[in-house]
GROMACS .gro file of C-alpha atoms in nm:
model
  411
    1MET     CA    1   6.557   8.760   9.610
    2LEU     CA    2   6.778   8.999   9.820
    3PHE     CA    3   7.117   8.900   9.912
    4LEU     CA    4   7.241   9.073  10.221
    5ASP     CA    5   7.608   9.081  10.346
    6LEU     CA    6   7.689   9.251  10.671
    7ASP     CA    7   7.919   9.539  10.668
    8ARG     CA    8   8.239   9.526  10.893
    9PHE     CA    9   8.113   9.199  11.095
   10LYS     CA   10   8.465   9.081  11.077
   11VAL     CA   11   8.554   9.373  11.322
   12ILE     CA   12   8.276   9.313  11.541
   13ASN     CA   13   8.354   8.955  11.548
   14ASP     CA   14   8.734   9.020  11.625
   15SER     CA   15   8.713   9.278  11.845
   16LEU     CA   16   8.426   9.146  12.085
   17GLY     CA   17   8.479   8.786  12.032
   18HIS     CA   18   8.294   8.520  11.826
   19GLY     CA   19   8.001   8.490  12.104
   20ALA     CA   20   7.914   8.834  12.052
   21GLY     CA   21   7.935   8.797  11.666
   22ASP     CA   22   7.677   8.476  11.722
   23GLU     CA   23   7.462   8.703  11.921
   24LEU     CA   24   7.481   8.983  11.670
   25LEU     CA   25   7.354   8.741  11.383
   26ARG     CA   26   7.079   8.626  11.609
   27GLN     CA   27   6.932   8.979  11.681
   28ILE     CA   28   6.972   9.087  11.278
   29ALA     CA   29   6.774   8.769  11.188
   30GLY     CA   30   6.515   8.870  11.438
   31ARG     CA   31   6.496   9.219  11.312
   32LEU     CA   32   6.479   9.089  10.945
   33ARG     CA   33   6.175   8.857  11.043
   34GLN     CA   34   5.977   9.153  11.174
   35ALA     CA   35   6.065   9.374  10.921
   36LEU     CA   36   5.923   9.125  10.627
   37ARG     CA   37   5.570   9.178  10.604
   38SER     CA   38   5.294   8.923  10.439
   39GLY     CA   39   5.133   9.222  10.259
   40ASP     CA   40   5.461   9.263  10.063
   41ALA     CA   41   5.306   8.955   9.844
   42ARG     CA   42   4.991   8.967   9.625
   43GLY     CA   43   4.883   8.639   9.806
   44GLY     CA   44   4.926   8.837  10.170
   45GLU     CA   45   5.028   8.487  10.321
   46ASP     CA   46   5.292   8.457  10.585
   47LEU     CA   47   5.477   8.186  10.400
   48ALA     CA   48   5.510   8.405  10.077
   49ASN     CA   49   5.847   8.592  10.229
   50VAL     CA   50   6.135   8.352  10.360
   51VAL     CA   51   6.447   8.493  10.531
   52GLY     CA   52   6.755   8.263  10.596
   53ARG     CA   53   7.102   8.277  10.697
   54PHE     CA   54   7.305   8.177  10.384
   55GLY     CA   55   7.643   8.144  10.540
   56GLY     CA   56   7.884   8.342  10.736
   57ASP     CA   57   7.740   8.698  10.795
   58GLU     CA   58   7.531   8.658  10.453
   59PHE     CA   59   7.147   8.643  10.469
   60LEU     CA   60   6.902   8.561  10.189
   61VAL     CA   61   6.541   8.689  10.137
   62LEU     CA   62   6.308   8.535   9.933
   63VAL     CA   63   5.984   8.750   9.860
   64ASN     CA   64   5.721   8.542   9.628
   65ASP     CA   65   5.465   8.677   9.393
   66LEU     CA   66   5.542   9.056   9.446
   67LYS     CA   67   5.283   9.297   9.386
   68ASP     CA   68   5.518   9.526   9.177
   69ALA     CA   69   5.885   9.470   9.108
   70ARG     CA   70   5.949   9.790   9.200
   71ASP     CA   71   5.852   9.703   9.563
   72ALA     CA   72   6.179   9.497   9.596
   73VAL     CA   73   6.383   9.812   9.627
   74ARG     CA   74   6.114   9.969   9.891
   75ILE     CA   75   6.165   9.632  10.093
   76ALA     CA   76   6.532   9.657  10.071
   77GLU     CA   77   6.542  10.014  10.206
   78ARG     CA   78   6.302   9.885  10.485
   79LEU     CA   79   6.551   9.611  10.577
   80LEU     CA   80   6.841   9.886  10.570
   81ASN     CA   81   6.642  10.123  10.807
   82THR     CA   82   6.568   9.829  11.022
   83LEU     CA   83   6.921   9.712  11.045
   84SER     CA   84   7.060  10.054  11.141
   85PRO     CA   85   6.983  10.113  11.508
   86ALA     CA   86   7.226  10.013  11.774
   87TYR     CA   87   7.264   9.679  11.904
   88SER     CA   88   7.354   9.569  12.275
   89LEU     CA   89   7.604   9.291  12.296
   90SER     CA   90   7.734   9.191  12.650
   91GLY     CA   91   7.695   9.550  12.755
   92ASN     CA   92   7.865   9.717  12.429
   93GLU     CA   93   7.658   9.936  12.181
   94VAL     CA   94   7.767   9.835  11.834
   95PHE     CA   95   7.622   9.949  11.508
   96SER     CA   96   7.598   9.711  11.170
   97SER     CA   97   7.467   9.804  10.843
   98ALA     CA   98   7.430   9.565  10.527
   99SER     CA   99   7.487   9.580  10.167
  100ILE     CA  100   7.216   9.420   9.972
  101GLY     CA  101   7.195   9.296   9.597
  102ILE     CA  102   6.849   9.239   9.454
  103VAL     CA  103   6.731   9.041   9.169
  104CYS     CA  104   6.372   9.007   9.038
  105SER     CA  105   6.226   8.718   8.829
  106SER     CA  106   5.913   8.748   8.622
  107THR     CA  107   5.912   8.414   8.476
  108GLY     CA  108   6.011   8.193   8.767
  109THR     CA  109   6.238   7.979   8.546
  110GLU     CA  110   6.590   8.072   8.630
  111SER     CA  111   6.755   7.803   8.871
  112GLY     CA  112   6.809   7.887   9.214
  113ASP     CA  113   7.190   7.890   9.165
  114GLU     CA  114   7.128   8.167   8.894
  115LEU     CA  115   6.944   8.372   9.106
  116VAL     CA  116   7.168   8.337   9.411
  117ARG     CA  117   7.493   8.429   9.179
  118ASN     CA  118   7.304   8.708   9.029
  119ALA     CA  119   7.188   8.869   9.357
  120ASP     CA  120   7.540   8.813   9.488
  121LEU     CA  121   7.677   9.031   9.195
  122ALA     CA  122   7.454   9.274   9.271
  123MET     CA  123   7.531   9.268   9.645
  124TYR     CA  124   7.926   9.323   9.540
  125GLU     CA  125   7.826   9.635   9.349
  126ALA     CA  126   7.658   9.754   9.652
  127LYS     CA  127   7.970   9.720   9.834
  128HIS     CA  128   8.150   9.925   9.576
  129ALA     CA  129   7.890  10.175   9.593
  130GLY     CA  130   7.988  10.263   9.942
  131ARG     CA  131   7.813   9.987  10.145
  132ALA     CA  132   7.481  10.032  10.352
  133CYS     CA  133   7.287  10.039  10.017
  134SER     CA  134   7.107   9.837   9.797
  135VAL     CA  135   7.160   9.758   9.394
  136GLU     CA  136   6.939   9.596   9.159
  137PHE     CA  137   7.117   9.315   8.932
  138SER     CA  138   7.158   9.392   8.553
  139GLU     CA  139   7.313   9.183   8.276
  140VAL     CA  140   7.581   9.447   8.255
  141MET     CA  141   7.715   9.313   8.607
  142HIS     CA  142   7.738   8.947   8.452
  143THR     CA  143   7.893   9.085   8.145
  144ARG     CA  144   8.151   9.287   8.344
  145LEU     CA  145   8.202   8.972   8.566
  146LEU     CA  146   8.279   8.735   8.285
  147ARG     CA  147   8.537   9.023   8.152
  148HIS     CA  148   8.694   9.041   8.504
  149VAL     CA  149   8.710   8.656   8.490
  150THR     CA  150   8.871   8.630   8.129
  151VAL     CA  151   9.107   8.923   8.208
  152GLU     CA  152   9.243   8.755   8.535
  153THR     CA  153   9.287   8.415   8.371
  154ALA     CA  154   9.459   8.567   8.080
  155LEU     CA  155   9.705   8.794   8.318
  156ARG     CA  156   9.793   8.500   8.503
  157ARG     CA  157   9.941   8.327   8.201
  158ALA     CA  158  10.090   8.664   8.059
  159ILE     CA  159  10.327   8.731   8.357
  160GLY     CA  160  10.672   8.624   8.237
  161THR     CA  161  10.602   8.634   7.876
  162SER     CA  162  10.651   8.906   7.594
  163GLU     CA  163  10.294   9.030   7.659
  164LEU     CA  164  10.397   9.272   7.914
  165SER     CA  165  10.631   9.506   7.841
  166LEU     CA  166  10.757   9.851   7.992
  167ALA     CA  167  10.695  10.203   7.890
  168TYR     CA  168  10.911  10.508   8.024
  169GLN     CA  169  10.750  10.863   8.070
  170PRO     CA  170  11.046  11.140   8.112
  171ILE     CA  171  11.057  11.330   8.421
  172VAL     CA  172  11.216  11.664   8.325
  173ALA     CA  173  11.417  11.922   8.525
  174LEU     CA  174  11.229  12.261   8.442
  175ASP     CA  175  11.563  12.491   8.487
  176SER     CA  176  11.703  12.291   8.177
  177GLY     CA  177  11.454  12.094   8.007
  178ARG     CA  178  11.684  11.788   8.071
  179MET     CA  179  11.529  11.461   8.134
  180VAL     CA  180  11.646  11.329   8.466
  181SER     CA  181  11.457  11.016   8.533
  182ALA     CA  182  11.169  10.816   8.383
  183GLU     CA  183  10.858  10.630   8.547
  184ALA     CA  184  10.850  10.296   8.439
  185LEU     CA  185  10.481  10.202   8.329
  186VAL     CA  186  10.369   9.826   8.260
  187ARG     CA  187  10.155   9.754   7.957
  188TRP     CA  188   9.998   9.437   7.835
  189ASP     CA  189   9.929   9.346   7.459
  190HIS     CA  190   9.737   9.028   7.478
  191PRO     CA  191   9.726   8.828   7.128
  192VAL     CA  192   9.340   8.818   7.153
  193LEU     CA  193   9.215   9.075   7.390
  194GLY     CA  194   9.447   9.343   7.235
  195LYS     CA  195   9.588   9.621   7.463
  196VAL     CA  196   9.455   9.604   7.770
  197SER     CA  197   9.451   9.923   7.958
  198PRO     CA  198   9.636   9.925   8.281
  199SER     CA  199   9.328  10.102   8.431
  200GLU     CA  200   9.147   9.767   8.397
  201PHE     CA  201   9.431   9.511   8.463
  202ILE     CA  202   9.607   9.711   8.764
  203PRO     CA  203   9.302   9.678   9.012
  204ILE     CA  204   9.217   9.303   8.885
  205ALA     CA  205   9.564   9.195   8.971
  206GLU     CA  206   9.569   9.385   9.306
  207GLU     CA  207   9.228   9.197   9.396
  208SER     CA  208   9.375   8.870   9.288
  209GLY     CA  209   9.706   8.916   9.431
  210LEU     CA  210   9.883   8.891   9.091
  211ILE     CA  211  10.022   9.235   9.164
  212VAL     CA  212  10.316   9.103   9.364
  213ALA     CA  213  10.436   8.897   9.094
  214ILE     CA  214  10.371   9.190   8.856
  215GLY     CA  215  10.562   9.419   9.061
  216GLN     CA  216  10.875   9.194   9.093
  217TRP     CA  217  10.885   9.155   8.724
  218VAL     CA  218  10.857   9.530   8.657
  219LEU     CA  219  11.149   9.611   8.922
  220GLN     CA  220  11.349   9.356   8.759
  221GLU     CA  221  11.312   9.474   8.410
  222ALA     CA  222  11.345   9.854   8.493
  223CYS     CA  223  11.663   9.765   8.671
  224VAL     CA  224  11.796   9.552   8.386
  225GLN     CA  225  11.696   9.848   8.106
  226LEU     CA  226  11.876  10.110   8.358
  227ALA     CA  227  12.183   9.908   8.392
  228ALA     CA  228  12.210   9.878   8.012
  229TRP     CA  229  12.165  10.265   7.968
  230ARG     CA  230  12.416  10.322   8.197
  231SER     CA  231  12.668  10.053   8.084
  232SER     CA  232  12.616  10.235   7.705
  233ARG     CA  233  12.703  10.570   7.842
  234ALA     CA  234  12.453  10.716   7.612
  235PRO     CA  235  12.407  11.096   7.625
  236GLY     CA  236  12.054  11.187   7.788
  237CYS     CA  237  12.040  10.854   8.017
  238PRO     CA  238  11.803  10.892   8.302
  239GLU     CA  239  11.974  10.915   8.646
  240TYR     CA  240  11.733  10.692   8.783
  241VAL     CA  241  11.397  10.502   8.757
  242SER     CA  242  11.065  10.522   8.911
  243VAL     CA  243  10.863  10.215   8.980
  244ASN     CA  244  10.539  10.198   9.145
  245LEU     CA  245  10.450  10.010   9.456
  246SER     CA  246  10.106   9.865   9.534
  247ARG     CA  247   9.959   9.832   9.910
  248THR     CA  248  10.006   9.462   9.866
  249GLU     CA  249  10.369   9.496   9.807
  250LEU     CA  250  10.414   9.715  10.106
  251ALA     CA  251  10.281   9.464  10.305
  252LEU     CA  252  10.528   9.225  10.203
  253GLY     CA  253  10.746   9.402  10.466
  254ASN     CA  254  11.089   9.245  10.488
  255ARG     CA  255  11.037   9.061  10.201
  256LEU     CA  256  11.003   9.375   9.977
  257TYR     CA  257  11.341   9.503  10.120
  258ASP     CA  258  11.516   9.185  10.024
  259GLN     CA  259  11.383   9.200   9.695
  260VAL     CA  260  11.473   9.547   9.628
  261ARG     CA  261  11.843   9.489   9.776
  262ASN     CA  262  11.886   9.157   9.567
  263THR     CA  263  11.765   9.325   9.233
  264LEU     CA  264  11.985   9.623   9.266
  265GLN     CA  265  12.287   9.380   9.355
  266SER     CA  266  12.231   9.157   9.087
  267HIS     CA  267  12.265   9.435   8.821
  268ASP     CA  268  12.536   9.616   9.003
  269LEU     CA  269  12.326   9.946   9.073
  270PRO     CA  270  12.361  10.189   9.359
  271GLY     CA  271  12.043  10.258   9.547
  272GLU     CA  272  12.038  10.600   9.384
  273CYS     CA  273  11.932  10.448   9.093
  274LEU     CA  274  11.591  10.356   9.194
  275GLN     CA  275  11.288  10.546   9.315
  276LEU     CA  276  10.980  10.375   9.463
  277GLU     CA  277  10.648  10.538   9.433
  278VAL     CA  278  10.369  10.497   9.677
  279THR     CA  279  10.064  10.688   9.754
  280GLU     CA  280   9.948  10.845  10.085
  281ARG     CA  281   9.651  10.586  10.100
  282GLU     CA  282   9.873  10.308  10.070
  283VAL     CA  283  10.108  10.399  10.334
  284MET     CA  284   9.830  10.483  10.578
  285ARG     CA  285   9.666  10.130  10.572
  286ASN     CA  286   9.949  10.057  10.818
  287PRO     CA  287  10.156  10.350  10.884
  288ALA     CA  288  10.367  10.249  11.139
  289GLU     CA  289  10.480   9.919  10.958
  290ALA     CA  290  10.513  10.122  10.628
  291LEU     CA  291  10.732  10.376  10.798
  292LYS     CA  292  10.965  10.136  10.931
  293LEU     CA  293  10.984   9.948  10.598
  294MET     CA  294  11.041  10.276  10.407
  295LYS     CA  295  11.346  10.370  10.625
  296ARG     CA  296  11.502  10.037  10.596
  297ILE     CA  297  11.473  10.047  10.225
  298GLN     CA  298  11.596  10.396  10.231
  299SER     CA  299  11.903  10.299  10.405
  300LEU     CA  300  12.015  10.129  10.067
  301GLY     CA  301  11.999  10.476   9.890
  302VAL     CA  302  11.680  10.426   9.730
  303ARG     CA  303  11.451  10.714   9.687
  304PHE     CA  304  11.080  10.738   9.768
  305ALA     CA  305  10.811  10.946   9.598
  306MET     CA  306  10.462  11.024   9.725
  307ASP     CA  307  10.258  10.989   9.437
  308ASP     CA  308   9.910  11.179   9.336
  309PHE     CA  309  10.006  11.412   9.622
  310GLY     CA  310   9.674  11.630   9.690
  311THR     CA  311   9.416  11.345   9.630
  312GLY     CA  312   9.447  11.211   9.992
  313THR     CA  313   9.450  11.378  10.339
  314SER     CA  314   9.803  11.457  10.374
  315SER     CA  315   9.899  11.677  10.672
  316LEU     CA  316  10.218  11.852  10.757
  317ALA     CA  317  10.318  11.575  11.007
  318PHE     CA  318  10.287  11.304  10.755
  319LEU     CA  319  10.512  11.506  10.489
  320ARG     CA  320  10.749  11.563  10.792
  321ASP     CA  321  10.782  11.215  10.949
  322TYR     CA  322  10.796  10.990  10.632
  323PRO     CA  323  11.116  10.981  10.431
  324PHE     CA  324  10.967  11.107  10.080
  325ASN     CA  325  11.242  11.273   9.872
  326THR     CA  326  10.993  11.354   9.598
  327ILE     CA  327  10.636  11.487   9.623
  328LYS     CA  328  10.426  11.456   9.307
  329ILE     CA  329  10.154  11.682   9.247
  330ASP     CA  330   9.841  11.520   9.105
  331GLN     CA  331   9.761  11.597   8.741
  332SER     CA  332   9.403  11.685   8.860
  333PHE     CA  333   9.569  11.987   9.022
  334VAL     CA  334   9.775  12.074   8.718
  335LYS     CA  335   9.472  12.061   8.491
  336ASN     CA  336   9.298  12.357   8.653
  337VAL     CA  337   9.629  12.568   8.717
  338GLU     CA  338   9.540  12.816   8.455
  339ALA     CA  339   9.184  12.812   8.504
  340SER     CA  340   9.142  12.868   8.892
  341LYS     CA  341   9.299  13.094   9.123
  342ASP     CA  342   9.209  12.859   9.438
  343VAL     CA  343   9.422  12.580   9.253
  344LEU     CA  344   9.720  12.832   9.162
  345ALA     CA  345   9.739  12.929   9.524
  346VAL     CA  346   9.713  12.558   9.659
  347ILE     CA  347   9.998  12.451   9.402
  348HIS     CA  348  10.218  12.757   9.510
  349ALA     CA  349  10.166  12.696   9.871
  350THR     CA  350  10.247  12.319   9.797
  351ILE     CA  351  10.542  12.368   9.592
  352SER     CA  352  10.681  12.611   9.853
  353LEU     CA  353  10.607  12.365  10.153
  354VAL     CA  354  10.771  12.061   9.968
  355GLU     CA  355  11.086  12.275   9.872
  356ASN     CA  356  11.134  12.423  10.220
  357LEU     CA  357  11.110  12.044  10.354
  358GLY     CA  358  11.417  11.958  10.155
  359MET     CA  359  11.206  11.762   9.905
  360ALA     CA  360  11.168  11.784   9.502
  361SER     CA  361  10.832  11.888   9.361
  362VAL     CA  362  10.717  11.706   9.045
  363ALA     CA  363  10.408  11.811   8.868
  364GLU     CA  364  10.220  11.532   8.686
  365GLY     CA  365  10.004  11.551   8.374
  366VAL     CA  366  10.155  11.860   8.226
  367GLU     CA  367  10.007  11.906   7.867
  368THR     CA  368  10.035  12.270   7.744
  369PRO     CA  369  10.287  12.539   7.738
  370ALA     CA  370  10.098  12.774   7.936
  371GLN     CA  371  10.071  12.500   8.243
  372LEU     CA  372  10.447  12.460   8.204
  373GLY     CA  373  10.500  12.843   8.230
  374VAL     CA  374  10.288  12.864   8.563
  375LEU     CA  375  10.471  12.589   8.716
  376GLN     CA  376  10.822  12.741   8.626
  377SER     CA  377  10.687  13.083   8.764
  378LEU     CA  378  10.594  12.892   9.106
  379GLY     CA  379  10.933  12.744   9.134
  380CYS     CA  380  10.815  12.362   9.065
  381ARG     CA  381  11.156  12.167   9.007
  382TYR     CA  382  11.043  11.868   8.788
  383ALA     CA  383  10.737  11.775   8.579
  384GLN     CA  384  10.608  11.499   8.360
  385GLY     CA  385  10.341  11.469   8.098
  386TYR     CA  386  10.231  11.463   7.734
  387TYR     CA  387  10.389  11.809   7.680
  388PHE     CA  388  10.707  11.640   7.709
  389SER     CA  389  10.630  11.296   7.599
  390ARG     CA  390  10.388  11.001   7.631
  391PRO     CA  391  10.519  10.677   7.797
  392VAL     CA  392  10.747  10.527   7.525
  393PRO     CA  393  10.946  10.206   7.463
  394ALA     CA  394  11.280  10.198   7.615
  395SER     CA  395  11.449  10.218   7.265
  396GLU     CA  396  11.276  10.568   7.201
  397LEU     CA  397  11.308  10.713   7.562
  398LEU     CA  398  11.668  10.886   7.513
  399THR     CA  399  11.540  11.081   7.212
  400ALA     CA  400  11.167  11.132   7.350
  401VAL     CA  401  11.246  11.486   7.494
  402ALA     CA  402  11.385  11.769   7.277
  403PRO     CA  403  11.760  11.875   7.338
  404PRO     CA  404  11.735  12.173   7.608
  405GLN     CA  405  11.906  12.414   7.355
  406VAL     CA  406  11.623  12.415   7.121
  407VAL     CA  407  11.321  12.430   7.381
  408ASP     CA  408  11.252  12.795   7.504
  409TRP     CA  409  11.132  12.714   7.851
  410ALA     CA  410  11.019  13.090   7.911
  411MET     CA  411  10.737  13.079   7.641
   0.00000   0.00000   0.00000
């Protein structure tokens, strides 16, 4: 069984109209019928192969009694090649590809629902692999799906409970060794699943929409903690905290502005106490609206940091036009700063550019004294990473970084 899902069909349907979308589906169905040959099946009968529209922009292809299971992949490749040439829709030339999931049965004992489910899973793997390709189903996919469902269900219940907590990683001024701020990072300790990595549950939260509730909770907790530090007047207290924003939160528009403003007011915090971190990819999903929202939030005094700089396609115009206070150089560059002259040149140019634009440079992922020395020599202003401290609970943050007088930053 082959499960086909058309790539970018919604774009064609929305731009050219539903009539054009229906005509595209008819043309695709015709190509699929022509591409399926009776010779693919051992019996050679025309009825051996069946193609049908499953719903929306999805098609199912059933090939009975294959000569060889490996032929399923060859058939999928043939279908992809058949669908790739241009289509003519009301005088418009358009292109459409498909993502294909493949599942084979050697016993014939699986139910139809089970085969469709497995082929559907494989199709989504093809989507994640870059679209316009085919992927064969494996049990690993089913195991991963079960884990995904388990984590999502548990995460829904974890929001607002003690299972979620914040860890803080210091951001240090390289001219003094003093902690100036800290990045708030969400952590999850489930009573049965144990410590679930953010790299696993954050993407699930984004996909399910739970990231909005989690982001609101993180903002609230980080501001509560900063207000407590400020009221205690403890030495070494961070001047502000950094909180990450997802693309879903950016899409909230004025709701996000109200949320930030109300949170700051409820804890009697000036806007300068908060920095919001976003990546270029998140901003560029809707650049005009993102710019408008960022400027409105910045009017509260809130800072903005571009996270993971160097991993996208940032241009000089982007840095000039968007209201960033801080640019965080991605750790993938910092990691190679000692070994590669090219990386060294890129970081040097980046720091010079950032500082000349009136922004602050922050190097992420600093782990060794040698990396620190190079960054200092290049004029980088701030840094964070395991060299200074791992993310720690709030109770440990103020003592996480050694006092500046015992640190020789020139070594």
